[in-house]
mmCIF file of C-alpha atoms in Angstrom:
data_model
loop_
_atom_site.group_PDB
_atom_site.id
_atom_site.type_symbol
_atom_site.label_atom_id
_atom_site.label_comp_id
_atom_site.label_asym_id
_atom_site.label_seq_id
_atom_site.Cartn_x
_atom_site.Cartn_y
_atom_site.Cartn_z
ATOM 1 C CA MET R 1 112.148 105.154 85.326
ATOM 2 C CA SER R 2 109.604 106.866 83.062
ATOM 3 C CA ARG R 3 106.336 107.949 84.591
ATOM 4 C CA ASN R 4 104.738 105.996 81.764
ATOM 5 C CA THR R 5 105.795 102.741 83.482
ATOM 6 C CA PHE R 6 105.709 101.143 86.904
ATOM 7 C CA ALA R 7 108.445 98.570 87.582
ATOM 8 C CA LEU R 8 107.915 96.028 90.374
ATOM 9 C CA TRP R 9 110.855 93.911 91.451
ATOM 10 C CA ALA R 10 109.752 90.654 93.112
ATOM 11 C CA PHE R 11 112.292 88.519 95.004
ATOM 12 C CA GLY R 12 112.605 86.306 98.048
ATOM 13 C CA ASP R 13 114.175 83.358 99.786
ATOM 14 C CA ALA R 14 117.463 85.125 100.455
ATOM 15 C CA HIS R 15 118.172 82.825 103.466
ATOM 16 C CA VAL R 16 120.778 85.257 104.632
ATOM 17 C CA GLY R 17 122.379 83.066 107.334
ATOM 18 C CA THR R 18 122.699 79.997 105.125
ATOM 19 C CA ASP R 19 124.572 81.802 102.377
ATOM 20 C CA LEU R 20 126.692 83.850 104.776
ATOM 21 C CA ALA R 21 128.019 80.618 106.282
ATOM 22 C CA ARG R 22 129.348 79.798 102.778
ATOM 23 C CA GLY R 23 130.885 83.235 102.322
ATOM 24 C CA ARG R 24 128.084 84.745 100.164
ATOM 25 C CA GLU R 25 125.974 87.773 101.019
ATOM 26 C CA SER R 26 122.806 86.730 99.203
ATOM 27 C CA LEU R 27 120.781 89.824 99.951
ATOM 28 C CA SER R 28 123.363 92.635 99.624
ATOM 29 C CA GLU R 29 124.907 91.086 96.497
ATOM 30 C CA SER R 30 121.467 90.983 94.859
ATOM 31 C CA LEU R 31 120.661 94.562 95.894
ATOM 32 C CA ARG R 32 123.960 95.853 94.530
ATOM 33 C CA THR R 33 123.554 93.912 91.268
ATOM 34 C CA ALA R 34 120.045 95.309 90.721
ATOM 35 C CA GLU R 35 121.188 98.889 91.288
ATOM 36 C CA ARG R 36 124.733 98.905 89.919
ATOM 37 C CA GLY R 37 125.235 95.735 87.896
ATOM 38 C CA GLY R 38 126.847 92.409 88.750
ATOM 39 C CA ASP R 39 130.468 91.329 88.937
ATOM 40 C CA ALA R 40 129.852 88.761 86.153
ATOM 41 C CA GLY R 41 128.475 91.246 83.612
ATOM 42 C CA GLY R 42 124.825 91.372 84.593
ATOM 43 C CA PRO R 43 123.383 94.828 83.877
ATOM 44 C CA PRO R 44 121.633 96.927 86.506
ATOM 45 C CA PHE R 45 117.904 97.499 86.113
ATOM 46 C CA ALA R 46 115.448 100.163 87.208
ATOM 47 C CA TRP R 47 112.740 99.377 89.713
ATOM 48 C CA ASP R 48 110.230 101.535 91.591
ATOM 49 C CA ILE R 49 109.340 99.296 94.518
ATOM 50 C CA ALA R 50 110.026 95.669 95.419
ATOM 51 C CA ILE R 51 108.081 92.873 97.124
ATOM 52 C CA ASP R 52 110.084 90.440 99.229
ATOM 53 C CA ILE R 53 108.072 87.270 99.542
ATOM 54 C CA GLY R 54 109.915 86.071 102.669
ATOM 55 C CA ASP R 55 112.481 83.663 104.107
ATOM 56 C CA MET R 56 115.131 86.208 105.020
ATOM 57 C CA SER R 57 116.260 83.745 107.641
ATOM 58 C CA GLY R 58 118.181 80.612 106.766
ATOM 59 C CA GLY R 59 118.082 78.686 110.048
ATOM 60 C CA GLN R 60 116.385 75.363 110.543
ATOM 61 C CA ASP R 61 115.683 76.399 114.137
ATOM 62 C CA VAL R 62 114.026 79.690 115.086
ATOM 63 C CA PRO R 63 115.792 82.794 113.826
ATOM 64 C CA ASP R 64 117.910 84.866 116.251
ATOM 65 C CA ASP R 65 119.005 88.436 116.730
ATOM 66 C CA GLU R 66 122.415 87.866 115.207
ATOM 67 C CA GLU R 67 120.904 86.921 111.860
ATOM 68 C CA GLY R 68 118.407 89.775 112.182
ATOM 69 C CA ALA R 69 121.201 92.325 112.565
ATOM 70 C CA GLU R 70 122.907 90.790 109.542
ATOM 71 C CA VAL R 71 119.747 91.298 107.461
ATOM 72 C CA VAL R 72 119.715 94.959 108.415
ATOM 73 C CA ARG R 73 123.441 95.278 107.620
ATOM 74 C CA GLN R 74 122.966 93.769 104.161
ATOM 75 C CA MET R 75 119.952 96.002 103.483
ATOM 76 C CA ALA R 76 122.310 98.904 103.831
ATOM 77 C CA ALA R 77 123.782 98.000 100.413
ATOM 78 C CA LEU R 78 120.975 100.027 98.885
ATOM 79 C CA GLU R 79 122.193 103.325 97.429
ATOM 80 C CA GLU R 80 119.544 104.397 94.950
ATOM 81 C CA HIS R 81 116.537 103.198 96.954
ATOM 82 C CA ARG R 82 115.367 103.333 100.543
ATOM 83 C CA ARG R 83 114.743 100.359 102.766
ATOM 84 C CA GLU R 84 111.076 101.427 102.709
ATOM 85 C CA ASP R 85 110.863 100.857 98.938
ATOM 86 C CA ILE R 86 110.783 97.107 99.760
ATOM 87 C CA TYR R 87 107.497 95.683 100.966
ATOM 88 C CA PRO R 88 108.086 92.377 102.816
ATOM 89 C CA ILE R 89 106.034 89.400 103.990
ATOM 90 C CA CYS R 90 107.029 86.681 106.454
ATOM 91 C CA GLY R 91 108.114 83.255 105.213
ATOM 92 C CA ASN R 92 108.159 79.949 107.041
ATOM 93 C CA HIS R 93 111.819 80.287 108.041
ATOM 94 C CA ASP R 94 111.081 83.745 109.491
ATOM 95 C CA ARG R 95 108.498 82.423 111.927
ATOM 96 C CA SER R 96 109.413 82.412 115.583
ATOM 97 C CA GLY R 97 108.848 79.525 118.035
ATOM 98 C CA LEU R 98 105.409 78.236 118.950
ATOM 99 C CA ASP R 99 105.675 79.524 122.506
ATOM 100 C CA GLU R 100 107.152 82.878 121.543
ATOM 101 C CA GLU R 101 105.517 86.135 120.493
ATOM 102 C CA PRO R 102 104.228 85.497 116.933
ATOM 103 C CA ALA R 103 106.848 86.350 114.322
ATOM 104 C CA TRP R 104 108.760 88.547 116.810
ATOM 105 C CA TRP R 105 112.040 88.110 114.928
ATOM 106 C CA TRP R 106 110.598 89.135 111.589
ATOM 107 C CA ARG R 107 108.630 91.997 113.090
ATOM 108 C CA LYS R 108 111.714 93.259 114.897
ATOM 109 C CA TRP R 109 114.245 93.090 112.094
ATOM 110 C CA VAL R 110 112.258 93.136 108.807
ATOM 111 C CA ASP R 111 109.320 95.146 110.157
ATOM 112 C CA PRO R 112 106.881 96.182 107.414
ATOM 113 C CA THR R 113 104.935 98.564 109.682
ATOM 114 C CA GLY R 114 107.936 100.238 111.318
ATOM 115 C CA GLU R 115 106.900 99.136 114.822
ATOM 116 C CA HIS R 116 110.515 98.403 115.789
ATOM 117 C CA ALA R 117 112.368 101.148 113.953
ATOM 118 C CA GLU R 118 115.156 101.189 116.560
ATOM 119 C CA PHE R 119 116.170 97.694 115.351
ATOM 120 C CA SER R 120 114.978 97.526 111.727
ATOM 121 C CA GLY R 121 115.634 101.066 110.691
ATOM 122 C CA VAL R 122 112.267 101.142 108.887
ATOM 123 C CA ASP R 123 110.411 104.497 108.890
ATOM 124 C CA ALA R 124 106.885 103.680 107.689
ATOM 125 C CA THR R 125 106.236 107.344 106.866
ATOM 126 C CA GLN R 126 108.883 107.104 104.167
ATOM 127 C CA ARG R 127 107.144 104.369 102.212
ATOM 128 C CA PRO R 128 106.339 105.652 98.694
ATOM 129 C CA TYR R 129 102.898 104.045 98.994
ATOM 130 C CA SER R 130 101.454 103.915 102.481
ATOM 131 C CA ILE R 131 100.266 100.635 103.866
ATOM 132 C CA GLU R 132 97.084 99.764 105.770
ATOM 133 C CA GLY R 133 96.961 96.749 108.045
ATOM 134 C CA THR R 134 99.254 94.788 110.304
ATOM 135 C CA TRP R 135 102.445 92.769 109.965
ATOM 136 C CA GLU R 136 100.278 89.710 109.237
ATOM 137 C CA ARG R 137 98.204 91.233 106.435
ATOM 138 C CA TYR R 138 98.356 94.615 104.790
ATOM 139 C CA CYS R 139 97.533 96.402 101.550
ATOM 140 C CA PHE R 140 98.581 99.391 99.503
ATOM 141 C CA GLU R 141 97.720 100.926 96.160
ATOM 142 C CA VAL R 142 99.799 102.054 93.195
ATOM 143 C CA GLY R 143 97.404 103.759 90.798
ATOM 144 C CA ASN R 144 94.748 101.231 90.013
ATOM 145 C CA ILE R 145 96.794 98.288 91.318
ATOM 146 C CA LEU R 146 95.806 96.937 94.704
ATOM 147 C CA PHE R 147 98.458 94.902 96.482
ATOM 148 C CA LEU R 148 97.288 92.352 99.129
ATOM 149 C CA LEU R 149 100.242 91.006 101.128
ATOM 150 C CA MET R 150 99.865 88.098 103.548
ATOM 151 C CA SER R 151 102.458 86.654 105.879
ATOM 152 C CA ASP R 152 103.026 82.987 106.659
ATOM 153 C CA ILE R 153 102.348 82.072 110.277
ATOM 154 C CA ASN R 154 102.712 79.106 112.648
ATOM 155 C CA GLU R 155 99.826 76.692 112.457
ATOM 156 C CA PRO R 156 98.156 76.882 115.918
ATOM 157 C CA SER R 157 96.684 73.364 115.731
ATOM 158 C CA GLN R 158 100.184 71.838 115.399
ATOM 159 C CA ARG R 159 102.233 71.685 118.564
ATOM 160 C CA MET R 160 105.328 70.580 116.623
ATOM 161 C CA GLY R 161 106.601 73.396 114.466
ATOM 162 C CA ARG R 162 109.272 76.055 114.368
ATOM 163 C CA GLY R 163 111.844 75.193 117.013
ATOM 164 C CA GLU R 164 110.867 71.742 118.295
ATOM 165 C CA LEU R 165 110.458 70.272 114.821
ATOM 166 C CA GLY R 166 113.351 72.188 113.239
ATOM 167 C CA GLY R 167 110.984 73.693 110.693
ATOM 168 C CA ASN R 168 107.515 73.196 109.357
ATOM 169 C CA PRO R 169 107.402 73.668 105.592
ATOM 170 C CA ALA R 170 103.610 73.656 105.005
ATOM 171 C CA GLY R 171 102.145 77.107 104.348
ATOM 172 C CA VAL R 172 99.696 78.749 106.760
ATOM 173 C CA VAL R 173 97.349 81.693 106.997
ATOM 174 C CA ALA R 174 94.677 82.464 109.649
ATOM 175 C CA ARG R 175 90.991 82.413 108.810
ATOM 176 C CA GLU R 176 90.947 86.132 109.590
ATOM 177 C CA THR R 177 93.538 86.754 106.909
ATOM 178 C CA PHE R 178 91.555 84.787 104.322
ATOM 179 C CA ASP R 179 88.359 86.627 105.213
ATOM 180 C CA TRP R 180 90.209 89.939 104.918
ATOM 181 C CA TRP R 181 91.554 88.951 101.500
ATOM 182 C CA CYS R 182 88.094 87.933 100.250
ATOM 183 C CA ALA R 183 86.579 91.212 101.440
ATOM 184 C CA MET R 184 89.341 93.289 99.841
ATOM 185 C CA VAL R 185 89.026 91.484 96.532
ATOM 186 C CA ALA R 186 85.249 91.884 96.520
ATOM 187 C CA ALA R 187 85.479 95.575 97.451
ATOM 188 C CA HIS R 188 87.846 96.449 94.583
ATOM 189 C CA PRO R 189 86.287 95.083 91.356
ATOM 190 C CA ASP R 190 87.771 97.909 89.271
ATOM 191 C CA HIS R 191 91.372 97.307 90.357
ATOM 192 C CA ILE R 192 94.208 95.182 89.083
ATOM 193 C CA ILE R 193 94.707 92.962 92.105
ATOM 194 C CA VAL R 194 98.100 91.528 93.031
ATOM 195 C CA SER R 195 98.185 89.035 95.897
ATOM 196 C CA ALA R 196 101.449 87.908 97.535
ATOM 197 C CA HIS R 197 102.228 85.188 100.051
ATOM 198 C CA HIS R 198 105.356 83.172 100.690
ATOM 199 C CA TYR R 199 103.692 80.092 99.221
ATOM 200 C CA MET R 200 102.107 79.368 95.899
ATOM 201 C CA LEU R 201 98.617 77.887 95.775
ATOM 202 C CA LYS R 202 98.096 74.155 95.218
ATOM 203 C CA GLU R 203 98.768 72.816 91.695
ATOM 204 C CA THR R 204 99.680 76.228 90.256
ATOM 205 C CA THR R 205 103.468 76.405 89.667
ATOM 206 C CA VAL R 206 106.419 74.044 89.723
ATOM 207 C CA ALA R 207 106.260 71.340 92.435
ATOM 208 C CA SER R 208 103.179 72.764 94.142
ATOM 209 C CA GLY R 209 101.186 69.561 94.409
ATOM 210 C CA ASP R 210 100.778 66.881 97.101
ATOM 211 C CA TRP R 211 104.140 65.389 98.079
ATOM 212 C CA GLU R 212 105.905 67.319 95.312
ATOM 213 C CA GLY R 213 108.333 68.876 97.788
ATOM 214 C CA MET R 214 109.708 65.418 98.624
ATOM 215 C CA LYS R 215 111.215 62.438 96.822
ATOM 216 C CA LYS R 216 111.362 58.708 97.620
ATOM 217 C CA ASP R 217 114.550 56.859 98.398
ATOM 218 C CA ALA R 218 115.507 53.408 97.060
ATOM 219 C CA ALA R 219 113.336 51.803 99.736
ATOM 220 C CA GLY R 220 110.312 53.810 98.751
ATOM 221 C CA GLN R 221 110.421 56.107 101.809
ATOM 222 C CA TRP R 222 109.817 59.821 101.611
ATOM 223 C CA GLN R 223 112.822 62.114 102.173
ATOM 224 C CA SER R 224 113.748 65.772 101.689
ATOM 225 C CA ASN R 225 114.023 67.230 98.153
ATOM 226 C CA TYR R 226 112.845 70.763 97.437
ATOM 227 C CA HIS R 227 111.828 70.997 101.091
ATOM 228 C CA GLY R 228 112.820 69.382 104.361
ATOM 229 C CA TYR R 229 110.970 66.194 105.181
ATOM 230 C CA LYS R 230 109.332 66.727 108.572
ATOM 231 C CA PRO R 231 106.981 63.733 109.148
ATOM 232 C CA GLN R 232 105.019 65.607 111.862
ATOM 233 C CA GLY R 233 104.959 68.846 109.857
ATOM 234 C CA ALA R 234 102.408 68.065 107.081
ATOM 235 C CA PRO R 235 105.030 67.109 104.456
ATOM 236 C CA VAL R 236 102.223 66.301 101.950
ATOM 237 C CA GLY R 237 101.624 70.041 101.717
ATOM 238 C CA ALA R 238 105.191 71.285 102.059
ATOM 239 C CA SER R 239 105.123 72.994 98.644
ATOM 240 C CA TYR R 240 101.939 75.031 98.862
ATOM 241 C CA LEU R 241 99.643 77.083 101.075
ATOM 242 C CA TYR R 242 98.228 74.107 102.987
ATOM 243 C CA PHE R 243 96.489 75.400 106.166
ATOM 244 C CA VAL R 244 93.813 78.103 106.105
ATOM 245 C CA GLY R 245 92.078 78.614 109.449
ATOM 246 C CA SER R 246 93.649 75.416 110.787
ATOM 247 C CA VAL R 247 91.964 73.361 108.030
ATOM 248 C CA PRO R 248 94.566 71.130 106.300
ATOM 249 C CA ASP R 249 94.531 71.112 102.523
ATOM 250 C CA SER R 250 91.697 73.627 102.728
ATOM 251 C CA ARG R 251 92.132 75.066 99.192
ATOM 252 C CA ALA R 252 90.148 78.052 100.397
ATOM 253 C CA PHE R 253 91.879 80.523 98.036
ATOM 254 C CA GLU R 254 91.676 78.040 95.181
ATOM 255 C CA HIS R 255 87.920 77.566 95.645
ATOM 256 C CA TYR R 256 87.409 81.325 95.773
ATOM 257 C CA LEU R 257 89.334 81.912 92.547
ATOM 258 C CA GLU R 258 87.514 79.078 90.836
ATOM 259 C CA ALA R 259 84.199 80.634 91.839
ATOM 260 C CA HIS R 260 85.292 84.168 90.873
ATOM 261 C CA PRO R 261 87.276 83.794 87.654
ATOM 262 C CA GLY R 262 89.476 86.752 86.872
ATOM 263 C CA ALA R 263 88.923 88.431 90.264
ATOM 264 C CA VAL R 264 92.703 88.433 90.975
ATOM 265 C CA ASP R 265 95.275 89.204 88.318
ATOM 266 C CA LEU R 266 98.539 88.014 89.856
ATOM 267 C CA TRP R 267 99.665 85.794 92.729
ATOM 268 C CA LEU R 268 103.319 86.228 93.700
ATOM 269 C CA GLY R 269 105.102 83.660 95.860
ATOM 270 C CA GLY R 270 108.150 81.493 96.110
ATOM 271 C CA HIS R 271 109.265 78.992 98.760
ATOM 272 C CA THR R 272 110.252 76.348 96.196
ATOM 273 C CA HIS R 273 113.761 77.080 94.879
ATOM 274 C CA THR R 274 114.669 75.563 91.572
ATOM 275 C CA HIS R 275 116.037 76.135 88.088
ATOM 276 C CA PRO R 276 113.910 78.498 85.960
ATOM 277 C CA ASP R 277 113.376 75.760 83.417
ATOM 278 C CA ASP R 278 112.135 73.177 85.969
ATOM 279 C CA THR R 279 108.660 71.843 85.254
ATOM 280 C CA TYR R 280 108.364 69.211 87.979
ATOM 281 C CA GLY R 281 104.761 68.071 88.338
ATOM 282 C CA GLY R 282 103.981 69.362 84.858
ATOM 283 C CA LYS R 283 104.055 72.990 85.957
ATOM 284 C CA SER R 284 106.460 75.859 85.247
ATOM 285 C CA HIS R 285 107.347 78.955 87.277
ATOM 286 C CA ILE R 286 104.573 80.994 85.604
ATOM 287 C CA GLU R 287 101.137 79.477 85.065
ATOM 288 C CA THR R 288 97.595 80.828 84.534
ATOM 289 C CA LYS R 289 94.450 79.317 86.039
ATOM 290 C CA TRP R 290 90.860 80.132 86.983
ATOM 291 C CA GLY R 291 89.896 82.629 84.313
ATOM 292 C CA GLY R 292 93.086 84.604 84.123
ATOM 293 C CA THR R 293 94.887 84.621 87.472
ATOM 294 C CA HIS R 294 98.647 84.417 86.787
ATOM 295 C CA PHE R 295 100.849 82.641 89.318
ATOM 296 C CA ILE R 296 104.528 83.615 89.430
ATOM 297 C CA ASN R 297 107.138 81.825 91.576
ATOM 298 C CA VAL R 298 109.864 84.470 92.080
ATOM 299 C CA ALA R 299 112.259 82.451 94.276
ATOM 300 C CA CYS R 300 115.142 82.495 95.101
ATOM 301 C CA LEU R 301 118.143 84.750 95.951
ATOM 302 C CA SER R 302 119.897 82.027 97.965
ATOM 303 C CA ARG R 303 122.610 79.911 96.336
ATOM 304 C CA TYR R 304 123.082 77.352 99.166
ATOM 305 C CA HIS R 305 119.777 76.833 101.008
ATOM 306 C CA GLY R 306 118.681 73.502 99.537
ATOM 307 C CA PRO R 307 119.722 71.285 96.615
ATOM 308 C CA HIS R 308 118.051 73.108 93.722
ATOM 309 C CA ASN R 309 119.066 76.773 94.227
ATOM 310 C CA VAL R 310 119.516 78.939 91.162
ATOM 311 C CA PRO R 311 119.615 82.629 92.308
ATOM 312 C CA LYS R 312 117.099 84.691 90.365
ATOM 313 C CA SER R 313 114.283 87.201 90.680
ATOM 314 C CA ARG R 314 111.545 88.722 88.511
ATOM 315 C CA LEU R 315 110.885 92.212 87.227
ATOM 316 C CA LEU R 316 107.268 93.113 86.344
ATOM 317 C CA THR R 317 106.736 96.148 84.172
ATOM 318 C CA PHE R 318 103.291 97.784 83.916
ATOM 319 C CA VAL R 319 102.754 100.412 81.196
ATOM 320 C CA GLU R 320 100.229 103.240 81.474
ATOM 321 C CA GLY R 321 97.175 102.393 79.332
ATOM 322 C CA SER R 322 98.239 98.830 78.627
ATOM 323 C CA ASP R 323 96.430 95.680 79.826
ATOM 324 C CA GLU R 324 99.627 93.617 79.634
ATOM 325 C CA VAL R 325 102.517 93.150 82.089
ATOM 326 C CA ARG R 326 105.976 92.123 81.045
ATOM 327 C CA VAL R 327 107.609 89.590 83.365
ATOM 328 C CA GLN R 328 111.382 89.206 83.080
ATOM 329 C CA CYS R 329 113.682 86.769 84.861
ATOM 330 C CA TYR R 330 117.012 88.029 86.164
ATOM 331 C CA MET R 331 119.810 85.556 86.947
ATOM 332 C CA HIS R 332 121.878 86.858 89.878
ATOM 333 C CA THR R 333 124.879 84.541 89.460
ATOM 334 C CA ASP R 334 126.585 82.868 86.539
ATOM 335 C CA GLU R 335 127.011 79.254 87.744
ATOM 336 C CA PHE R 336 124.132 77.974 85.632
ATOM 337 C CA MET R 337 123.760 80.509 82.844
ATOM 338 C CA PRO R 338 125.083 84.051 82.134
ATOM 339 C CA GLN R 339 124.328 86.652 84.801
ATOM 340 C CA GLY R 340 121.559 88.973 83.711
ATOM 341 C CA TRP R 341 118.292 88.572 81.783
ATOM 342 C CA TYR R 342 117.192 85.074 80.857
ATOM 343 C CA GLY R 343 115.151 85.678 77.765
ATOM 344 C CA ALA R 344 113.646 82.152 77.513
ATOM 345 C CA ALA R 345 111.823 82.734 80.835
ATOM 346 C CA GLU R 346 110.273 86.085 79.845
ATOM 347 C CA ARG R 347 106.489 86.279 79.583
ATOM 348 C CA VAL R 348 103.869 88.868 78.653
ATOM 349 C CA LEU R 349 100.655 88.357 80.678
ATOM 350 C CA LYS R 350 97.186 89.743 80.069
ATOM 351 C CA LEU R 351 95.613 91.815 82.838
ATOM 352 C CA THR R 352 91.906 92.265 83.491
ATOM 353 C CA ARG R 353 92.200 95.982 82.687
ATOM 354 C CA PRO R 354 94.810 98.558 81.661
ATOM 355 C CA PHE R 355 97.161 99.965 84.252
ATOM 356 C CA ARG R 356 96.424 103.554 85.276
ATOM 357 C CA TRP R 357 98.352 105.831 87.557
ATOM 358 C CA THR R 358 95.024 107.211 88.837
ATOM 359 C CA ALA R 359 93.088 104.824 91.039
ATOM 360 C CA PRO R 360 89.337 104.454 90.433
ATOM 361 C CA ARG R 361 87.114 106.211 92.969
#
């Protein structure tokens, strides 16, 4: 990759265990395809670092060590990159049980900070861009781009969740994480800011509105669609970041962005798996709101976790001196369309300022 450019690969929702049960290695196949090309003719592509927006696990119950070891095994498919070139955040399927150590499975096996290197194999000193923070929220800089990564957590006010409920699809962050995010955004007015969470914000991209993760049956009763219908798990908000600081439908991030137009350039997320041409709820996979914040749903790598899976990811290319970012959509299988780049989904998005390899002081 030319030093003139910075290529960010964004993917997620591999749901390793789900696909493995059907004979498909969702993570390792995608890594191999990106580096060496696919078995259906898809070309390889160059990338500098990647962001994984979560849901490595595929279980409806809490994830276990067997699936964690499988994630590490599939990560070993990388040949041209290191494990540390991938910056991960926790998704709702990666959460551990309500009465367990918070996110112990994800911290043990996916491990952004390298705190469990004996299991994950992650050496945090080998990251190309060092991180500051914790497993729950951390940041790093690439030139004048500031990345703010936030993990999904269990909602402490709900006693039915991961484990007992068999899942809880509504998105959650702690108030401390939101306050950290606000402070970081305010402290870096001269940066291109990229936020990432497993969930999209409300009414931004496809199926991210109230009840849009569900559908009604012939009797008019809600049932699963994009997401599992869990009547005690806030199904109204199953498709978006619903809880902030234990406040349901808080819209804390949305209100901030509305009050500070253009403060954040990009929001990367996933959670809702669907066809790249889906516009359910009148929204596509890439939308712009609040004075220039671009929202990009990058999901999913899984083929079998849910009824709408079309394996794909996004490549974002920043060019030195340019205030535009090219966003390409890569199809990882050929069941729905040819493997490789899907030109109709490509976008060029305007940034608040040109990308520079040198960060402002």
